[in-house]
Tab-separated table of C-alpha atoms and ligand atoms in Angstrom:
chain	number	residue	atom	x	y	z
A	1	MET	CA	235.493	100.383	80.416
A	2	GLY	CA	234.562	97.497	77.965
A	3	ARG	CA	232.241	98.100	75.073
A	4	ARG	CA	229.572	100.279	76.635
A	5	SER	CA	230.284	103.931	76.976
A	6	ALA	CA	230.462	105.341	80.467
A	7	HIS	CA	228.222	108.234	79.391
A	8	ALA	CA	225.348	106.008	78.253
A	9	LEU	CA	225.500	104.140	81.521
A	10	GLN	CA	225.353	107.335	83.595
A	11	SER	CA	222.187	108.642	81.885
A	12	ARG	CA	219.977	105.761	83.059
A	13	PRO	CA	220.045	103.229	85.918
A	14	GLN	CA	222.404	100.270	85.359
A	15	ARG	CA	220.451	97.135	84.788
A	16	VAL	CA	221.802	94.453	86.999
A	17	CYS	CA	221.361	90.675	86.824
A	18	VAL	CA	222.062	88.974	90.173
A	19	LEU	CA	222.802	85.312	89.755
A	20	GLY	CA	222.738	83.524	93.126
A	21	ALA	CA	220.385	86.258	94.590
A	22	THR	CA	219.260	84.085	97.482
A	23	GLY	CA	222.767	83.584	98.766
A	24	SER	CA	225.017	85.618	101.025
A	25	VAL	CA	226.737	87.662	98.234
A	26	GLY	CA	223.353	88.060	96.466
A	27	ALA	CA	221.829	89.499	99.707
A	28	SER	CA	224.706	91.980	100.181
A	29	THR	CA	224.389	93.046	96.485
A	30	LEU	CA	220.649	93.652	96.796
A	31	ASP	CA	221.209	95.587	100.054
A	32	VAL	CA	223.568	97.952	98.167
A	33	ILE	CA	221.207	98.227	95.167
A	34	GLY	CA	218.334	99.022	97.489
A	35	LEU	CA	220.255	102.070	98.746
A	36	HIS	CA	220.524	103.583	95.247
A	37	PRO	CA	217.222	103.198	93.436
A	38	GLY	CA	218.007	105.859	90.819
A	39	LYS	CA	221.337	104.280	89.915
A	40	TYR	CA	220.584	100.560	89.689
A	41	GLU	CA	217.687	98.556	88.533
A	42	VAL	CA	217.323	94.795	89.056
A	43	PHE	CA	216.796	93.167	85.610
A	44	ALA	CA	216.992	89.508	86.654
A	45	LEU	CA	217.382	87.407	89.787
A	46	SER	CA	218.105	83.697	90.205
A	47	GLY	CA	217.823	81.205	93.091
A	48	TYR	CA	218.027	77.453	93.510
A	49	SER	CA	216.656	75.834	96.602
A	50	ARG	CA	215.314	78.836	98.517
A	51	LEU	CA	212.351	79.694	96.387
A	52	ALA	CA	210.284	81.409	99.134
A	53	ALA	CA	213.213	83.764	99.718
A	54	LEU	CA	213.448	84.316	95.999
A	55	GLU	CA	209.755	85.187	95.749
A	56	LYS	CA	210.218	87.848	98.473
A	57	LEU	CA	213.194	89.283	96.575
A	58	CYS	CA	210.987	89.515	93.457
A	59	VAL	CA	208.348	91.429	95.369
A	60	ARG	CA	210.960	93.807	96.730
A	61	HIS	CA	212.986	94.318	93.500
A	62	ARG	CA	210.443	93.757	90.735
A	63	PRO	CA	212.918	92.199	88.132
A	64	GLN	CA	211.879	91.604	84.540
A	65	TYR	CA	213.059	87.911	84.806
A	66	VAL	CA	213.483	85.389	87.604
A	67	VAL	CA	215.242	82.089	87.057
A	68	ILE	CA	214.433	78.957	89.062
A	69	PRO	CA	216.068	75.528	88.525
A	70	ARG	CA	212.970	73.260	87.747
A	71	ALA	CA	210.489	73.571	84.890
A	72	GLU	CA	207.872	71.782	87.062
A	73	ASP	CA	207.867	74.697	89.484
A	74	GLN	CA	207.595	77.365	86.841
A	75	GLU	CA	203.794	77.608	86.547
A	76	SER	CA	203.121	77.747	90.311
A	77	PHE	CA	205.942	80.262	90.845
A	78	GLN	CA	204.636	82.426	87.966
A	79	ARG	CA	201.116	82.254	89.469
A	80	ARG	CA	202.293	83.433	92.845
A	81	LEU	CA	204.104	86.371	91.307
A	82	VAL	CA	201.010	87.352	89.260
A	83	GLU	CA	198.924	87.201	92.383
A	84	ALA	CA	201.478	89.563	94.086
A	85	GLY	CA	200.850	92.018	91.200
A	86	LEU	CA	204.224	91.418	89.479
A	87	ASP	CA	204.829	91.229	85.695
A	88	THR	CA	208.112	89.357	86.288
A	89	MET	CA	208.611	86.455	83.844
A	90	VAL	CA	209.649	83.106	85.410
A	91	LEU	CA	212.220	81.108	83.460
A	92	ALA	CA	213.548	77.660	84.454
A	93	GLY	CA	216.785	75.735	83.974
A	94	ALA	CA	220.485	76.386	83.552
A	95	ASP	CA	220.014	77.596	79.965
A	96	SER	CA	217.850	80.410	81.337
A	97	LEU	CA	220.737	81.529	83.456
A	98	ASP	CA	222.773	81.878	80.359
A	99	PHE	CA	219.922	83.708	78.674
A	100	VAL	CA	219.595	86.432	81.387
A	101	ALA	CA	223.364	86.718	81.890
A	102	SER	CA	223.827	87.573	78.246
A	103	HIS	CA	220.593	89.476	77.617
A	104	GLN	CA	221.105	92.644	75.572
A	105	ASP	CA	219.311	94.801	78.156
A	106	VAL	CA	221.734	93.866	80.919
A	107	ASP	CA	224.675	96.071	81.816
A	108	THR	CA	226.092	94.339	84.902
A	109	VAL	CA	226.035	90.664	85.900
A	110	VAL	CA	226.755	89.693	89.570
A	111	ALA	CA	228.202	86.125	89.390
A	112	ALA	CA	227.283	84.903	92.845
A	113	ILE	CA	226.301	81.315	92.267
A	114	VAL	CA	228.427	78.979	94.284
A	115	GLY	CA	230.815	76.467	92.712
A	116	SER	CA	230.949	74.983	89.255
A	117	ALA	CA	227.173	75.532	88.834
A	118	GLY	CA	228.092	79.141	88.073
A	119	LEU	CA	230.490	78.447	85.268
A	120	SER	CA	228.251	78.430	82.265
A	121	SER	CA	226.323	81.577	83.165
A	122	THR	CA	229.496	83.478	84.105
A	123	LEU	CA	231.064	82.594	80.772
A	124	SER	CA	227.836	83.641	78.955
A	125	ALA	CA	228.139	87.076	80.583
A	126	VAL	CA	231.842	87.197	79.628
A	127	ARG	CA	231.080	86.282	76.002
A	128	ALA	CA	228.402	88.958	75.872
A	129	GLY	CA	230.925	91.581	76.946
A	130	LYS	CA	229.127	92.491	80.110
A	131	LYS	CA	230.456	94.224	83.231
A	132	ILE	CA	230.790	91.267	85.624
A	133	LEU	CA	231.082	91.553	89.379
A	134	LEU	CA	232.861	88.255	90.012
A	135	ALA	CA	232.229	86.397	93.296
A	136	ASN	CA	232.160	82.944	91.774
A	137	LYS	CA	235.865	82.265	92.000
A	138	GLU	CA	235.378	78.554	91.169
A	139	ALA	CA	234.378	79.554	87.552
A	140	LEU	CA	237.622	81.425	87.038
A	141	VAL	CA	239.723	78.683	88.756
A	142	MET	CA	238.171	76.016	86.579
A	143	SER	CA	238.455	77.756	83.290
A	144	GLY	CA	241.167	80.396	83.783
A	145	ALA	CA	242.843	80.448	80.300
A	146	LEU	CA	239.538	80.221	78.442
A	147	PHE	CA	237.851	82.776	80.709
A	148	MET	CA	240.579	85.343	80.257
A	149	GLN	CA	240.764	84.721	76.500
A	150	LEU	CA	237.015	85.346	76.223
A	151	VAL	CA	237.388	88.551	78.300
A	152	ARG	CA	239.966	89.806	75.818
A	153	GLU	CA	237.839	88.845	72.782
A	154	SER	CA	234.553	90.303	74.058
A	155	GLY	CA	235.804	93.395	75.949
A	156	ALA	CA	233.968	92.268	79.099
A	157	THR	CA	234.985	94.191	82.264
A	158	ILE	CA	235.729	91.957	85.186
A	159	MET	CA	235.392	93.584	88.588
A	160	PRO	CA	236.533	91.319	91.406
A	161	ILE	CA	234.262	91.367	94.414
A	162	ASP	CA	236.051	88.729	96.315
A	163	SER	CA	237.242	91.026	99.027
A	164	GLU	CA	240.995	90.249	98.686
A	165	HIS	CA	240.936	90.778	94.896
A	166	ASN	CA	238.891	93.827	95.120
A	167	ALA	CA	241.450	95.169	97.566
A	168	ILE	CA	244.313	94.374	95.233
A	169	PHE	CA	242.427	95.934	92.338
A	170	GLN	CA	242.133	99.158	94.420
A	171	CYS	CA	245.877	99.072	95.302
A	172	LEU	CA	247.008	98.799	91.637
A	173	PRO	CA	247.329	101.862	89.452
A	174	PHE	CA	245.823	100.343	86.303
A	175	ARG	CA	243.431	97.859	84.738
A	176	PRO	CA	244.535	94.504	86.214
A	177	HIS	CA	245.392	92.428	83.130
A	178	ASP	CA	248.020	94.805	81.842
A	179	GLY	CA	250.942	93.004	83.610
A	180	LEU	CA	252.445	93.548	87.020
A	181	SER	CA	256.161	94.050	86.677
A	182	ALA	CA	255.742	96.889	84.223
A	183	VAL	CA	254.255	98.961	87.052
A	184	GLY	CA	256.805	97.947	89.636
A	185	VAL	CA	254.863	95.361	91.571
A	186	ARG	CA	257.157	92.979	93.469
A	187	ARG	CA	254.347	90.711	94.815
A	188	ILE	CA	250.784	90.468	95.827
A	189	ILE	CA	249.941	89.606	99.398
A	190	LEU	CA	246.592	87.935	100.059
A	191	THR	CA	245.377	88.148	103.613
A	192	ALA	CA	243.493	85.208	105.249
A	193	SER	CA	241.641	85.280	108.468
A	194	GLY	CA	242.902	81.762	109.229
A	195	GLY	CA	239.286	80.682	109.703
A	196	PRO	CA	237.635	79.199	112.767
A	197	LEU	CA	240.308	76.479	113.231
A	198	ARG	CA	243.363	78.717	113.096
A	199	ASN	CA	244.419	77.709	116.650
A	200	THR	CA	243.046	74.183	116.645
A	201	PRO	CA	245.856	71.604	117.266
A	202	ALA	CA	246.515	69.101	114.403
A	203	GLN	CA	245.303	66.117	116.518
A	204	LEU	CA	241.896	67.632	117.035
A	205	LEU	CA	241.201	68.622	113.359
A	206	ARG	CA	239.829	65.226	112.483
A	207	GLU	CA	236.960	65.602	115.018
A	208	VAL	CA	235.926	69.055	113.770
A	209	THR	CA	232.133	69.289	113.252
A	210	VAL	CA	230.255	71.024	110.411
A	211	GLU	CA	229.133	73.669	112.899
A	212	GLN	CA	232.662	74.331	114.031
A	213	ALA	CA	233.986	74.509	110.506
A	214	CYS	CA	231.227	76.950	109.440
A	215	ALA	CA	231.560	79.257	112.464
A	216	HIS	CA	233.704	81.830	110.679
A	217	PRO	CA	235.144	84.371	113.138
A	218	THR	CA	234.947	87.493	110.959
A	219	TRP	CA	232.795	86.900	107.845
A	220	SER	CA	229.228	85.666	107.407
A	221	MET	CA	229.165	83.452	104.305
A	222	GLY	CA	227.505	80.459	102.610
A	223	ARG	CA	228.396	76.945	103.911
A	224	LYS	CA	230.715	75.870	101.073
A	225	ILE	CA	232.979	78.886	101.272
A	226	SER	CA	232.874	78.774	105.073
A	227	VAL	CA	234.345	75.182	104.929
A	228	ASP	CA	236.806	76.363	102.305
A	229	SER	CA	237.940	79.069	104.675
A	230	ALA	CA	238.382	76.556	107.495
A	231	THR	CA	240.557	74.286	105.320
A	232	LEU	CA	242.348	77.272	103.746
A	233	MET	CA	241.242	75.943	100.306
A	234	ASN	CA	239.451	79.260	99.939
A	235	LYS	CA	242.827	80.995	100.061
A	236	GLY	CA	244.169	78.429	97.648
A	237	LEU	CA	241.344	79.149	95.174
A	238	GLU	CA	241.974	82.839	95.682
A	239	LEU	CA	245.706	82.445	94.899
A	240	ILE	CA	244.679	80.906	91.577
A	241	GLU	CA	242.026	83.600	91.068
A	242	ALA	CA	244.703	86.306	91.686
A	243	CYS	CA	247.002	84.765	89.115
A	244	TRP	CA	244.390	84.992	86.400
A	245	LEU	CA	242.931	88.321	87.341
A	246	PHE	CA	246.216	90.134	87.679
A	247	ASN	CA	248.271	88.132	85.175
A	248	ALA	CA	250.687	87.061	88.007
A	249	ALA	CA	252.811	83.915	88.334
A	250	PRO	CA	251.932	81.863	91.390
A	251	SER	CA	255.389	82.680	92.885
A	252	LYS	CA	254.322	86.413	92.916
A	253	VAL	CA	251.276	85.722	95.177
A	254	GLU	CA	251.876	85.215	98.880
A	255	VAL	CA	249.424	84.495	101.655
A	256	VAL	CA	249.587	85.828	105.234
A	257	ILE	CA	247.256	85.092	108.049
A	258	HIS	CA	245.698	88.223	109.438
A	259	PRO	CA	243.079	87.277	112.047
A	260	GLN	CA	241.366	90.658	112.362
A	261	SER	CA	240.199	90.687	108.633
A	262	VAL	CA	240.755	94.434	108.486
A	263	VAL	CA	243.490	94.573	105.964
A	264	HIS	CA	241.901	92.853	102.920
A	265	SER	CA	245.129	92.404	100.947
A	266	LEU	CA	248.281	94.286	99.973
A	267	VAL	CA	250.440	95.118	96.937
A	268	ASP	CA	254.229	95.253	97.519
A	269	TYR	CA	256.157	97.547	95.039
A	270	VAL	CA	259.834	97.433	94.140
A	271	ASP	CA	260.521	100.890	95.708
A	272	GLY	CA	259.636	99.522	99.159
A	273	SER	CA	256.001	100.949	99.170
A	274	MET	CA	253.379	98.563	100.309
A	275	LEU	CA	249.781	99.543	99.646
A	276	ALA	CA	246.957	97.956	101.690
A	277	HIS	CA	243.175	98.215	101.518
A	278	LEU	CA	241.440	98.392	104.918
A	279	GLY	CA	237.842	98.283	105.845
A	280	ASN	CA	235.281	96.447	108.044
A	281	PRO	CA	234.814	92.837	106.880
A	282	ASP	CA	231.564	93.270	104.997
A	283	MET	CA	231.003	92.248	101.429
A	284	ARG	CA	228.962	95.449	100.796
A	285	VAL	CA	232.290	97.359	100.632
A	286	PRO	CA	233.801	95.511	97.598
A	287	ILE	CA	230.349	95.156	95.967
A	288	SER	CA	229.740	98.978	96.214
A	289	HIS	CA	233.167	99.678	94.884
A	290	ALA	CA	232.680	97.348	91.920
A	291	LEU	CA	229.170	98.468	91.072
A	292	ALA	CA	230.085	102.166	91.090
A	293	TRP	CA	233.668	102.045	89.751
A	294	PRO	CA	235.301	104.361	88.849
A	295	GLN	CA	232.987	106.414	91.139
A	296	ARG	CA	232.242	105.730	94.787
A	297	ILE	CA	228.878	105.293	96.430
A	298	GLU	CA	227.527	104.758	99.930
A	299	SER	CA	227.595	101.021	100.897
A	300	GLY	CA	225.766	101.168	104.154
A	301	VAL	CA	228.910	99.929	106.002
A	302	ALA	CA	230.291	101.967	108.828
A	303	THR	CA	233.779	103.448	108.574
A	304	LEU	CA	236.571	101.516	110.172
A	305	ASP	CA	237.174	102.572	113.687
A	306	LEU	CA	240.991	102.403	113.932
A	307	LEU	CA	241.121	102.997	117.657
A	308	LYS	CA	238.718	100.011	118.164
A	309	VAL	CA	240.848	97.843	115.864
A	310	ALA	CA	243.909	98.921	117.783
A	311	ARG	CA	246.287	96.295	116.479
A	312	LEU	CA	246.914	94.316	113.285
A	313	ASP	CA	248.453	90.903	113.522
A	314	PHE	CA	250.125	88.861	110.785
A	315	GLU	CA	251.529	85.333	110.825
A	316	SER	CA	252.522	82.629	108.295
A	317	PRO	CA	249.888	80.007	107.310
A	318	ASP	CA	250.532	76.538	108.623
A	319	GLU	CA	250.510	74.259	105.589
A	320	ASP	CA	251.067	71.147	107.618
A	321	ARG	CA	247.744	71.553	109.405
A	322	PHE	CA	246.067	73.054	106.375
A	323	PRO	CA	247.555	71.332	103.305
A	324	CYS	CA	244.882	72.614	100.873
A	325	LEU	CA	246.717	75.862	100.423
A	326	ARG	CA	249.841	73.957	99.285
A	327	LEU	CA	247.740	71.691	96.988
A	328	ALA	CA	246.270	74.762	95.362
A	329	ARG	CA	249.624	76.425	94.847
A	330	GLU	CA	250.910	73.187	93.277
A	331	ALA	CA	247.902	73.075	91.034
A	332	ALA	CA	248.427	76.687	90.012
A	333	THR	CA	252.050	76.035	89.132
A	334	ALA	CA	251.119	72.756	87.208
A	335	GLY	CA	248.559	74.725	85.178
A	336	GLY	CA	246.439	73.145	82.476
A	337	SER	CA	243.440	71.266	83.898
A	338	ALA	CA	245.073	70.935	87.433
A	339	PRO	CA	243.068	73.823	89.071
A	340	ALA	CA	239.795	72.431	87.558
A	341	ILE	CA	240.755	68.972	89.037
A	342	LEU	CA	241.552	70.620	92.419
A	343	ASN	CA	238.226	72.528	92.366
A	344	ALA	CA	236.064	69.546	91.377
A	345	ALA	CA	237.683	67.267	94.015
A	346	ASN	CA	237.246	69.981	96.610
A	347	GLU	CA	233.521	70.450	95.731
A	348	VAL	CA	232.973	66.693	96.047
A	349	ALA	CA	234.865	66.484	99.329
A	350	VAL	CA	233.274	69.547	100.961
A	351	GLN	CA	229.816	68.273	100.033
A	352	ALA	CA	230.661	64.940	101.616
A	353	PHE	CA	231.920	66.688	104.765
A	354	LEU	CA	228.771	68.883	104.929
A	355	SER	CA	226.643	65.661	104.614
A	356	GLY	CA	228.581	63.916	107.414
A	357	HIS	CA	230.245	61.276	105.215
A	358	VAL	CA	233.922	62.199	105.734
A	359	ALA	CA	236.001	63.926	108.412
A	360	PHE	CA	237.270	67.408	108.143
A	361	THR	CA	240.870	66.336	107.502
A	362	GLN	CA	239.766	63.937	104.691
A	363	ILE	CA	238.765	66.867	102.508
A	364	ALA	CA	242.476	67.574	101.828
A	365	ASP	CA	243.165	63.778	101.488
A	366	ILE	CA	240.500	63.463	98.798
A	367	VAL	CA	241.769	66.475	96.902
A	368	ASP	CA	245.369	65.259	97.191
A	369	CYS	CA	244.503	61.719	95.965
A	370	THR	CA	242.482	63.060	93.071
A	371	LEU	CA	245.314	65.363	91.896
A	372	GLN	CA	247.690	62.505	92.135
A	373	HIS	CA	245.599	60.217	90.020
A	374	VAL	CA	244.131	62.429	87.375
A	375	ALA	CA	246.672	63.625	84.825
A	376	GLU	CA	246.456	67.314	84.026
A	377	VAL	CA	245.772	68.172	80.364
A	378	ARG	CA	245.713	71.394	78.355
A	379	VAL	CA	242.256	72.991	78.448
A	380	ARG	CA	241.197	75.590	75.903
A	381	THR	CA	237.529	74.938	75.282
A	382	LEU	CA	234.468	74.826	77.580
A	383	GLU	CA	233.955	71.144	76.621
A	384	GLN	CA	237.527	70.396	77.839
A	385	VAL	CA	236.917	72.139	81.110
A	386	ILE	CA	233.644	70.292	81.703
A	387	GLU	CA	235.366	66.978	80.856
A	388	ALA	CA	238.228	67.713	83.301
A	389	ASP	CA	235.682	68.571	85.979
A	390	ALA	CA	233.707	65.368	85.314
A	391	VAL	CA	236.770	63.096	85.351
A	392	ALA	CA	237.995	64.635	88.603
A	393	ARG	CA	234.543	64.262	90.232
A	394	ARG	CA	234.465	60.629	89.380
A	395	GLU	CA	237.949	60.055	90.787
A	396	ALA	CA	237.135	62.070	93.937
A	397	THR	CA	234.000	60.069	94.485
A	398	ARG	CA	236.006	56.842	94.163
A	399	TRP	CA	238.438	58.104	96.889
A	400	LEU	CA	235.548	59.289	98.949
A	401	LYS	CA	234.010	55.785	98.910
A	402	ALA	CA	237.394	54.255	99.564
A	403	ILE	CA	238.088	56.266	102.712
A	404	SER	CA	234.628	56.816	104.196
B	1	NDP	P1	225.583	80.863	99.240
B	1	NDP	O1	225.591	79.460	99.468
B	1	NDP	O2	225.148	81.784	100.347
B	1	NDP	O3	224.789	81.261	97.957
B	1	NDP	C1	224.902	80.529	96.753
B	1	NDP	C2	223.946	80.933	95.695
B	1	NDP	O4	224.017	80.094	94.612
B	1	NDP	C3	222.500	80.817	96.198
B	1	NDP	O5	221.703	81.855	95.539
B	1	NDP	C4	222.011	79.455	95.727
B	1	NDP	O6	220.602	79.332	95.617
B	1	NDP	C5	222.721	79.398	94.333
B	1	NDP	N1	222.977	78.012	93.935
B	1	NDP	C6	223.415	77.017	94.683
B	1	NDP	N2	223.536	75.894	93.888
B	1	NDP	C7	223.140	76.211	92.641
B	1	NDP	C8	222.955	75.560	91.430
B	1	NDP	N3	223.309	74.220	91.282
B	1	NDP	N4	222.540	76.218	90.315
B	1	NDP	C9	222.241	77.508	90.412
B	1	NDP	N5	222.280	78.298	91.568
B	1	NDP	C10	222.847	77.628	92.652
B	1	NDP	O7	227.081	81.337	98.822
B	1	NDP	P2	227.853	82.681	98.938
B	1	NDP	O8	227.001	83.833	98.581
B	1	NDP	O9	228.554	82.690	100.242
B	1	NDP	O10	228.974	82.502	97.808
B	1	NDP	C11	228.660	82.625	96.427
B	1	NDP	C12	229.944	82.698	95.642
B	1	NDP	O11	230.668	83.841	96.038
B	1	NDP	C13	230.939	81.453	95.883
B	1	NDP	O12	231.606	81.231	94.762
B	1	NDP	C14	231.867	82.078	96.943
B	1	NDP	O13	233.146	81.385	96.877
B	1	NDP	C15	231.987	83.483	96.508
B	1	NDP	N6	232.312	84.399	97.592
B	1	NDP	C16	231.556	84.568	98.675
B	1	NDP	C17	231.880	85.469	99.654
B	1	NDP	C18	230.986	85.678	100.869
B	1	NDP	O14	231.279	86.574	101.690
B	1	NDP	N7	229.874	84.973	101.034
B	1	NDP	C19	233.114	86.263	99.610
B	1	NDP	C20	233.906	86.053	98.396
B	1	NDP	C21	233.464	85.166	97.437
B	1	NDP	P3	219.755	78.875	96.878
B	1	NDP	O15	220.311	79.549	98.048
B	1	NDP	O16	218.346	79.354	96.499
B	1	NDP	O17	219.859	77.420	96.976
B	2	MG	MG1	237.802	86.214	99.731
């Protein structure tokens, strides 16, 4: 399991750095950690805009470090923590995220910052050979080849906590990056709830409001991923994520709509066996699995009541109404910087939708136009990834202004 010996980890609590602690995944992680005080210790927390919530988390978990975005807030935040009787040190700025993510005293980094803002700190944790609970799929989508190369070089352990990828991990018999066909895997099947607009007719999609797009039927999540779920871009990003995590060609990853969100994904084997992971839709399940792996711990989530679930439905995704899934598959197949371009354009478009500047259906239009007008290039270094992201953002912003 990476560079650290399992024995050394078992003899003292695992020290955990939770990046994006104020978010939805951050909250679920800290809930699980709170259930197991002897096993896990919070080493560092980070937040961005919700500083009052971050302060409460510091009081509850007493980390050694807390990272906030702006240096001008550092002194007052530090003063409040001292007044609360804490010796937590307050750090500020993106470099400080890199510092805590790679700190020698950290065993496990939970990468739960949303979007490209999480790229640098996630890669810092990878370079430092940490065990990483990966929620921030955008980091892997943007920098896939570089990310996986750094994993191989550093011996970092990547534990997917995106529920679908965690499910696949649990249905595979081996460490994920060893190759699929060697163990008889025919294909990976990612399930998707279909989001809140699954049954919305095409002609009504243009009028969808932010509240409607964010009203996810089965999962409670941050706003960006909620919109991604409504457009099916989330599943597209997850398709790319699965290709990198499990060393799979895009043609080996299929998507099925499963509205109940009880089957979290499946692995189809050449002998006709199909293994599925089932559970209530609650992020504490994959987070607990990844924290404790290869052991199991309580997550605080109730067992699945099969009689209450009663039936499991599956249907094909409608790529005419939800073209983002097709765009993501095309970007995965094109390779190079195409996934980074897709991701950057999507982040720009989703932000514009959330701010009321474009219609729901224009998210896919902006991503499509950007992909058509920015040539994909080979990306091997962090600088090249950042450059591809910046070029795509400029182009997406240009389309945004043209159509809004
Ligand atoms: P949230 O919006 O709830 O939380 C995002 C976190 O990132 C918050 O702590 C936020 O701080 C922080 N953040 C936002 N912008 C920045 C920035 N520029 N720099 C540093 N930190 C920042 O999102 P989720 O928890 O829902 O999602 C987090 C990640 O996990 C995403 O990549 C998502 O795709 C992935 N994921 C989420 C799932 C879920 O169930 N929620 C499931 C699977 C994957 P603050 O709140 O203080 O502003
Ligand atoms: Mg998911």
